[in-house]
PDB file of C-alpha atoms in Angstrom:
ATOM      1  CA  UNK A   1       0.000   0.000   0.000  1.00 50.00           C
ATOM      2  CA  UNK A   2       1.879   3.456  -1.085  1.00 60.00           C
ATOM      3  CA  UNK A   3       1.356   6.746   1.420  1.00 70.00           C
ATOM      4  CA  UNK A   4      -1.452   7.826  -0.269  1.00 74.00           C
ATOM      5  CA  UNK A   5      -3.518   4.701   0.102  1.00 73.00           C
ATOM      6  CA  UNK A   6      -2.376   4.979   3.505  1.00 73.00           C
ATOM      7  CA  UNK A   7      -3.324   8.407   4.326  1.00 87.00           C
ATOM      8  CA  UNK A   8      -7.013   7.470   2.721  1.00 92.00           C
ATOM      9  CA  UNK A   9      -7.367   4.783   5.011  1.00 93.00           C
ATOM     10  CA  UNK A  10      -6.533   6.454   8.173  1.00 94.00           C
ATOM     11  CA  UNK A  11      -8.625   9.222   7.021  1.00 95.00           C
ATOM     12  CA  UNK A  12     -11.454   6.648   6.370  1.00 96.00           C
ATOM     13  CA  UNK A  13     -10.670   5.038  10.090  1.00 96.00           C
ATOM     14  CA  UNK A  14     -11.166   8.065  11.269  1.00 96.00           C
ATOM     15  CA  UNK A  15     -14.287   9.539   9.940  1.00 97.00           C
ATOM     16  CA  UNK A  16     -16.016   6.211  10.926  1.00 97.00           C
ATOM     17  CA  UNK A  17     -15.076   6.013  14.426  1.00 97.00           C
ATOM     18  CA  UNK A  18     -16.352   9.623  14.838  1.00 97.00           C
ATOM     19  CA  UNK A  19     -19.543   9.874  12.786  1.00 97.00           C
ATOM     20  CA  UNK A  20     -22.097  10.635  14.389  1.00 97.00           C
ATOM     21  CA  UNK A  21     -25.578   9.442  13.003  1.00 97.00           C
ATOM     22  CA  UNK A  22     -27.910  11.778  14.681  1.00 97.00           C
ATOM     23  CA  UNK A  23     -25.862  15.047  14.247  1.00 98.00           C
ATOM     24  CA  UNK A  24     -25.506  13.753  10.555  1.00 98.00           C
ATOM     25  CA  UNK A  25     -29.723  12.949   9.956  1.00 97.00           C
ATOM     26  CA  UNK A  26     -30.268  16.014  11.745  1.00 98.00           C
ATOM     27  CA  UNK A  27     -28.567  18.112   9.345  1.00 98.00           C
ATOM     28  CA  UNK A  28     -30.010  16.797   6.486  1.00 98.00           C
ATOM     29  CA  UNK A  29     -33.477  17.083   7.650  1.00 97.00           C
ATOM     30  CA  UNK A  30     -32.485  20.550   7.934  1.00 98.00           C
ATOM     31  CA  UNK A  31     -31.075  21.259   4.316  1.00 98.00           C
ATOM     32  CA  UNK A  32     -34.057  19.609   3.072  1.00 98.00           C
ATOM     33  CA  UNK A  33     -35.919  22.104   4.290  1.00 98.00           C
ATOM     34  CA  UNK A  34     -33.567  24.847   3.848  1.00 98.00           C
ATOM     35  CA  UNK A  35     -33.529  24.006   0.315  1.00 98.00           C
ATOM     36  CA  UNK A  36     -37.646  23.769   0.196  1.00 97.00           C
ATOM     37  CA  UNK A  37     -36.914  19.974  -1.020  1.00 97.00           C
ATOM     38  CA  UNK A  38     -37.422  16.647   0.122  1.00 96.00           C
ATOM     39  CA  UNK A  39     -34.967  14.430   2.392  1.00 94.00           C
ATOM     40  CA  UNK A  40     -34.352  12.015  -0.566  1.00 94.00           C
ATOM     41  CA  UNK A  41     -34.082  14.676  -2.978  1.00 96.00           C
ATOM     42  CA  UNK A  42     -30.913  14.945  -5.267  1.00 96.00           C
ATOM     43  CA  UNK A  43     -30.295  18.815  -3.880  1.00 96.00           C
ATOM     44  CA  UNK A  44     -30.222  17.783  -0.389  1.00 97.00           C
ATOM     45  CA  UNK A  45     -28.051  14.926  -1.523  1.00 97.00           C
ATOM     46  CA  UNK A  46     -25.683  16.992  -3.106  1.00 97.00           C
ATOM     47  CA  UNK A  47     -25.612  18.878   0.115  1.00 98.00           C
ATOM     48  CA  UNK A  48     -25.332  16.330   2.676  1.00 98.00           C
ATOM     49  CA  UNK A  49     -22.399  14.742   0.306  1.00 98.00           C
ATOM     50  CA  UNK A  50     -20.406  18.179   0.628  1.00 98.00           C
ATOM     51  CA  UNK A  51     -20.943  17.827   4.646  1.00 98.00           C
ATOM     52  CA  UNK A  52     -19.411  14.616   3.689  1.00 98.00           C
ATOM     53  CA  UNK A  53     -16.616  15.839   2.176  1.00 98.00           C
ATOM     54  CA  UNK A  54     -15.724  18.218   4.203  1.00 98.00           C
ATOM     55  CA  UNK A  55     -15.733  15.556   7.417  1.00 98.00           C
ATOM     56  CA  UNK A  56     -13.289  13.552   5.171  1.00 97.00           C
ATOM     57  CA  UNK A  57     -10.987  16.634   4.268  1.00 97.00           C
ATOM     58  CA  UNK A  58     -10.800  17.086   8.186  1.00 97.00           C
ATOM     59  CA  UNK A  59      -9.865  13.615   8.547  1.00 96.00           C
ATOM     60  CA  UNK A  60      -7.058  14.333   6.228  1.00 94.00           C
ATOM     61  CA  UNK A  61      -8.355  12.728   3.298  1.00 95.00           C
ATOM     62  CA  UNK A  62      -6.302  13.771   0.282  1.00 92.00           C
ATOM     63  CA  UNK A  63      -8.939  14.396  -2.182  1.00 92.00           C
ATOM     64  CA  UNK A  64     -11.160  17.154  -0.429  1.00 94.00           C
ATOM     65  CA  UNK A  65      -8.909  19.935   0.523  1.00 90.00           C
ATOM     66  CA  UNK A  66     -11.027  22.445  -0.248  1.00 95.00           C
ATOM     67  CA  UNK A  67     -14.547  20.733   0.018  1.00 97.00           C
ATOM     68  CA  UNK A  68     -14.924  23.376   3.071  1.00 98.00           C
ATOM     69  CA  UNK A  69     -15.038  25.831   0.838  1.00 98.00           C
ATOM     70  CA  UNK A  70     -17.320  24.478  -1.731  1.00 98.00           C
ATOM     71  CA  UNK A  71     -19.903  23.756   1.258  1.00 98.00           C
ATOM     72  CA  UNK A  72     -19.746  27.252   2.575  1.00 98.00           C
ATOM     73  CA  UNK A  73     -20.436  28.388  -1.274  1.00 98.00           C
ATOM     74  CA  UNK A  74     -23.284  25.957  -1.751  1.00 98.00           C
ATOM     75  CA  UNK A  75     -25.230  27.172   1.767  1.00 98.00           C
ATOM     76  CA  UNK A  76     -24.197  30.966   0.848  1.00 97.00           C
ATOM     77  CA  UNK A  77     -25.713  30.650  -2.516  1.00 97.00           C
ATOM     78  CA  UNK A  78     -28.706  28.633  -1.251  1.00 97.00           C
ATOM     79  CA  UNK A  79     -29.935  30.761   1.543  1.00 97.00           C
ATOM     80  CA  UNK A  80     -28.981  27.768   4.384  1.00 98.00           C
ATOM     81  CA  UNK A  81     -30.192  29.372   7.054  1.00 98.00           C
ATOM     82  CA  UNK A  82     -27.741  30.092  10.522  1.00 98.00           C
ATOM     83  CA  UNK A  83     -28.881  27.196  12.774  1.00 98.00           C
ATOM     84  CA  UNK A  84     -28.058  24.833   9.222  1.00 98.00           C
ATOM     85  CA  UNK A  85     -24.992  26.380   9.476  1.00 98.00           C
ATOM     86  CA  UNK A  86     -24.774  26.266  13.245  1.00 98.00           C
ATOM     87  CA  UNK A  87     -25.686  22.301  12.989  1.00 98.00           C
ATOM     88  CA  UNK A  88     -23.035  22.248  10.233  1.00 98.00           C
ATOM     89  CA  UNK A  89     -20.129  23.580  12.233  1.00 98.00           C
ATOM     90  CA  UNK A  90     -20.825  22.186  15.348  1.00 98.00           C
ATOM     91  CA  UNK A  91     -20.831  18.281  13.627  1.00 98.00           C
ATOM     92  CA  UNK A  92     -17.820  19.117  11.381  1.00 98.00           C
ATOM     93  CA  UNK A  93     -16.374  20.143  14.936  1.00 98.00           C
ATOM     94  CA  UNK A  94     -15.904  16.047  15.557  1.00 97.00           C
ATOM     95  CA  UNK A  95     -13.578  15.507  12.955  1.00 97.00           C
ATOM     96  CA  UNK A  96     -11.243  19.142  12.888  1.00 95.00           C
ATOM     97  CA  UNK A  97      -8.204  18.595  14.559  1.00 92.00           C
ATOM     98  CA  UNK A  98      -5.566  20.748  16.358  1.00 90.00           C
ATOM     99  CA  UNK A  99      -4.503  23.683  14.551  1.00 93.00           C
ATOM    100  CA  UNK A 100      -6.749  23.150  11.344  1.00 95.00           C
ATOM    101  CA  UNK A 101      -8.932  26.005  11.322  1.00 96.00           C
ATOM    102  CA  UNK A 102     -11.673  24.734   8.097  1.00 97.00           C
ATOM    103  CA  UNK A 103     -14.423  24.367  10.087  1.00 98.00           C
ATOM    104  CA  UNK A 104     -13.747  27.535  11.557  1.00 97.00           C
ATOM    105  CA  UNK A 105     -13.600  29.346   8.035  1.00 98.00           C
ATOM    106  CA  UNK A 106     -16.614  27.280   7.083  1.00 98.00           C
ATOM    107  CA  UNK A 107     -18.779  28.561   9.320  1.00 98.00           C
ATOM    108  CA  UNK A 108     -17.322  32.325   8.478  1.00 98.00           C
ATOM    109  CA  UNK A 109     -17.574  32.550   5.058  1.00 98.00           C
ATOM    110  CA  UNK A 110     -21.223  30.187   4.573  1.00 98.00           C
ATOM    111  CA  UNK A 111     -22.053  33.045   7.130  1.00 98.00           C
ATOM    112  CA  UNK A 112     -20.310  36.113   5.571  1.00 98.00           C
ATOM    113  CA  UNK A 113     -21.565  35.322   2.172  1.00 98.00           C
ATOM    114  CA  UNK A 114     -25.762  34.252   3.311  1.00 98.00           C
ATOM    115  CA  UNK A 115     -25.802  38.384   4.567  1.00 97.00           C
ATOM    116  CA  UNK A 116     -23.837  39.368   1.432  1.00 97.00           C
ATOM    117  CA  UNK A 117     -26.163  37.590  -1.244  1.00 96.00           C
ATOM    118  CA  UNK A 118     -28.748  38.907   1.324  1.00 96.00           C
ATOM    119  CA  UNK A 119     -28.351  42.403   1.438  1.00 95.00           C
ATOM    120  CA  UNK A 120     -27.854  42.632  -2.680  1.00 94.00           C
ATOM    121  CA  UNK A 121     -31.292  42.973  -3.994  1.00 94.00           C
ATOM    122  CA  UNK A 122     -31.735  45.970  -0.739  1.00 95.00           C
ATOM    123  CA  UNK A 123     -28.323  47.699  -1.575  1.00 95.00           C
ATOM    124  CA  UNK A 124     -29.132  47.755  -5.453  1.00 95.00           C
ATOM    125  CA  UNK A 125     -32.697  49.148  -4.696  1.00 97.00           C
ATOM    126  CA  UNK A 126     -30.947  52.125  -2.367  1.00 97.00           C
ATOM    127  CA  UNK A 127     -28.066  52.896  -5.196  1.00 97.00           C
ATOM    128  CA  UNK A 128     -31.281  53.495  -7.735  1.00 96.00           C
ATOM    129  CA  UNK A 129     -33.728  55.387  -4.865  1.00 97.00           C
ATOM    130  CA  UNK A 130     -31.060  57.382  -3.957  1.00 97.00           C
ATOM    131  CA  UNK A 131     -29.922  58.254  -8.219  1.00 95.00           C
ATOM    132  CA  UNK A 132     -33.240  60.127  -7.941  1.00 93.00           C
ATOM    133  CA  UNK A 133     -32.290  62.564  -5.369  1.00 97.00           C
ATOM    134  CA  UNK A 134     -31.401  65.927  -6.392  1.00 97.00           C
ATOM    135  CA  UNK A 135     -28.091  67.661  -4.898  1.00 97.00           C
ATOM    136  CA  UNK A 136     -24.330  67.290  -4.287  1.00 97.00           C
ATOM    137  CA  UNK A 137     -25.925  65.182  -1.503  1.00 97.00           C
ATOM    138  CA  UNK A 138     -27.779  62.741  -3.148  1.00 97.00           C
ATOM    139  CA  UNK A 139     -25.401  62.487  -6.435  1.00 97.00           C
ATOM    140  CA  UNK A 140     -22.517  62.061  -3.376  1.00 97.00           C
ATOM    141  CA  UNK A 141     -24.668  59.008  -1.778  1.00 98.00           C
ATOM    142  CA  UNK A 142     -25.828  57.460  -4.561  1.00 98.00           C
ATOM    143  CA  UNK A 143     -22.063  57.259  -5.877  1.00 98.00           C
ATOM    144  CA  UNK A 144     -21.375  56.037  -2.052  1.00 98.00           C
ATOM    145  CA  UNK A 145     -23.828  53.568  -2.184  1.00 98.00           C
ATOM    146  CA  UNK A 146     -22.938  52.211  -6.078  1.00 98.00           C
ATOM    147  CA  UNK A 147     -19.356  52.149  -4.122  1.00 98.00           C
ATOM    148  CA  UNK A 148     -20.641  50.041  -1.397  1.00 97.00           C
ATOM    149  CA  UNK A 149     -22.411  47.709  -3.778  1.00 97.00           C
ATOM    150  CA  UNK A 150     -18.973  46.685  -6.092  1.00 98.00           C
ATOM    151  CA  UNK A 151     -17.161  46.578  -3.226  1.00 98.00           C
ATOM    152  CA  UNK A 152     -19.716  43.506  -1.606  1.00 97.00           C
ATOM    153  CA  UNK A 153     -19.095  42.302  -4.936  1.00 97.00           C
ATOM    154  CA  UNK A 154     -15.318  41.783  -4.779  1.00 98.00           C
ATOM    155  CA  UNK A 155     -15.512  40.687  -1.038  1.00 98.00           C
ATOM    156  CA  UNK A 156     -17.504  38.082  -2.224  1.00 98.00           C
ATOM    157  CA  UNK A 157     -15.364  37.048  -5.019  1.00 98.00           C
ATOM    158  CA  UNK A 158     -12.695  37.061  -2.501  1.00 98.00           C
ATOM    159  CA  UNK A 159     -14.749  34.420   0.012  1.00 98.00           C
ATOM    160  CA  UNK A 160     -15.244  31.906  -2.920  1.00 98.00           C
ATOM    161  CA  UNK A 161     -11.673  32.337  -4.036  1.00 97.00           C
ATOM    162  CA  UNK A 162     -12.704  33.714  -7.302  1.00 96.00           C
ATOM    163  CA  UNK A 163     -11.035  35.272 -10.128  1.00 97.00           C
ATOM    164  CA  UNK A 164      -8.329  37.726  -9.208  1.00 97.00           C
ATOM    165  CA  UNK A 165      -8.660  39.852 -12.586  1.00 98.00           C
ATOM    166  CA  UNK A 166     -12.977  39.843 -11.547  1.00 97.00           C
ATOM    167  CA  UNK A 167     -11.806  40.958  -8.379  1.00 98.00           C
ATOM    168  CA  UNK A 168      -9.984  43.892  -9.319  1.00 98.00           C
ATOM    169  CA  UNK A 169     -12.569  44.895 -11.598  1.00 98.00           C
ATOM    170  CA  UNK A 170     -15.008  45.712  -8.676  1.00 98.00           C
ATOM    171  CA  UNK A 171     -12.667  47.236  -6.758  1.00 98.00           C
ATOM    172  CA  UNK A 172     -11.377  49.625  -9.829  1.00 97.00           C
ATOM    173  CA  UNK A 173     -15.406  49.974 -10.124  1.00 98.00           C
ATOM    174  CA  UNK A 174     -15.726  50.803  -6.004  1.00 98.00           C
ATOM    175  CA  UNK A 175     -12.825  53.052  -6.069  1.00 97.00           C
ATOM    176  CA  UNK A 176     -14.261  54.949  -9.177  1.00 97.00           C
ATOM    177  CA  UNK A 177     -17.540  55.599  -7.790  1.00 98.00           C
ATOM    178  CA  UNK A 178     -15.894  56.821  -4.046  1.00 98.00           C
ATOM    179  CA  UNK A 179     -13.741  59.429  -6.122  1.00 97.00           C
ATOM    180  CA  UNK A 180     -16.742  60.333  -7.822  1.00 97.00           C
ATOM    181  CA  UNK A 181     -18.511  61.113  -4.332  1.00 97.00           C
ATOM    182  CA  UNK A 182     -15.390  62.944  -3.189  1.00 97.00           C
ATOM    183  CA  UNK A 183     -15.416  65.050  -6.136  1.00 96.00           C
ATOM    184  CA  UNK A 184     -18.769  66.325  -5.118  1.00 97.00           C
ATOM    185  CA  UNK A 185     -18.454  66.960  -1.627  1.00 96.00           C
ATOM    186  CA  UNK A 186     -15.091  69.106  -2.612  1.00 97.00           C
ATOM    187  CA  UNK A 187     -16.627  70.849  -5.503  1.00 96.00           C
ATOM    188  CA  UNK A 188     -20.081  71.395  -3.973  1.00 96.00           C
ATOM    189  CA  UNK A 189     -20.030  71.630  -0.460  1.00 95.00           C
ATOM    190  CA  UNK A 190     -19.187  74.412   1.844  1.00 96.00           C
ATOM    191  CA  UNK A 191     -16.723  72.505   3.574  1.00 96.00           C
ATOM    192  CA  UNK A 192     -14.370  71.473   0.834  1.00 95.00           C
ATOM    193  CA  UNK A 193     -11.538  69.660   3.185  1.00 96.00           C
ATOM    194  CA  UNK A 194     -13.472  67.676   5.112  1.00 96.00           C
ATOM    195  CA  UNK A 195     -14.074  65.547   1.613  1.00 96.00           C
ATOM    196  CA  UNK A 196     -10.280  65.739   0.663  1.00 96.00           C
ATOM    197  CA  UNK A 197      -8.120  62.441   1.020  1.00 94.00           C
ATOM    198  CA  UNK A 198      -5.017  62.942  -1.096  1.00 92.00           C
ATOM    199  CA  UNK A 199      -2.535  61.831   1.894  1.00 92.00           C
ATOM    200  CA  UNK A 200      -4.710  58.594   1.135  1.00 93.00           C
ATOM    201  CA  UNK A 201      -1.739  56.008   0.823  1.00 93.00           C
ATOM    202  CA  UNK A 202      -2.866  52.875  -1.150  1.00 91.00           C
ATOM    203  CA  UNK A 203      -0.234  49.923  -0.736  1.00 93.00           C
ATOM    204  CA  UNK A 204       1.716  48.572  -4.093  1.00 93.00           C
ATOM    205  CA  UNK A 205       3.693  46.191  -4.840  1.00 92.00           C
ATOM    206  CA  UNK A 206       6.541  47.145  -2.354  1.00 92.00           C
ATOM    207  CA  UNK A 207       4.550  46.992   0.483  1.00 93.00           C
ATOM    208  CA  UNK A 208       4.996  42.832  -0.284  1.00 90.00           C
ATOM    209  CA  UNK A 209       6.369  41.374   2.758  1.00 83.00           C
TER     210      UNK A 209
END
């Protein structure tokens, strides 16, 4: 048997001796009806199979590395609600060992990205209420806002490891849109230096440790 047969196995050992049946039904009771789909449906299968995964990858099992990752962009995307998650965490808790922190950034991003997907449809409908208000004011919030909206859009990127060049694309668009809003407040307002950030210092490529 070669190492990585070996590694399987142990990793297999493992995850048997700590499964836990209850914790594991549970869950998928819960996706089921997370997902507005039956227990024996192929959606909650797909779920409960990434729950799998991920209990494997913290066993050390050499083929699921990331699966944490591709759970916690599965229940972002789906709308899993927090006590899914909660159940989640606390059964992939059983299988993390010392210092590997998956579980841990499982339970973060599913989290971080279910109130990012959740806030977009309420962020988009301020950035076009707030187009319609006349003023420096308005035309400096609903640049603010637009801002805030690309910049949830890279962050998100960012927690499902996306595309770097995607990435940098909403942040070129966020940045855009906050000069935008400075211009106004420093061309409109009576206060001109309150809105003035020039000694702004944005890191490059020599700030690289």
């Amino acid at each position: 048997m070669n190492t990585t047969e070996t590694t399987t196995q142990q990793a297999l050992n493992r995850y048997n001796r700590l499964f836990d049946n209850g914790q594991y039904t549970a869950i998928a009771v819960m996706l089921a009806a997370d997902l507005r789909t039956s227990r024996d449906s192929e959606r909650t299968a797909d779920a409960i199979n990434l729950v799998t995964d991920t209990a494997l990858a913290l066993c050390q099992h050499p083929h699921y590395e990331l699966a944490w990752l591709k759970l916690a962009t599965f229940c972002g995307q789906n709308a899993v609600t927090i006590p899914t998650i909660d159940a989640i965490y606390t059964y992939l808790l059983l299988f993390q060992q010392v210092k590997d922190t998956r579980a841990d950034d499982f339970e973060g991003t599913a989290k971080a990205l279910l109130k990012a997907y959740e806030t977009t449809d309420t962020m988009r409908a301020s950035v076009s209420c707030a187009n319609g208000v006349h003023g420096w004011r308005g035309r400096m919030a609903y640049d603010l806002l637009a801002a805030a909206d690309y910049l949830v859009q890279a962050a998100v990127q960012l927690l499902i490891h996306g595309n770097l060049s995607y990435i940098r694309e909403k942040l070129q668009s966020g940045l855009r849109r906050i000069t935008g809003a400075l211009y106004e407040g420093i061309r409109e307002s009576d206060t001109p230096a309150m809105f003035n950030f020039k000694a702004t210092y944005f890191p490059d490529e020599h700030d690289r440790r």
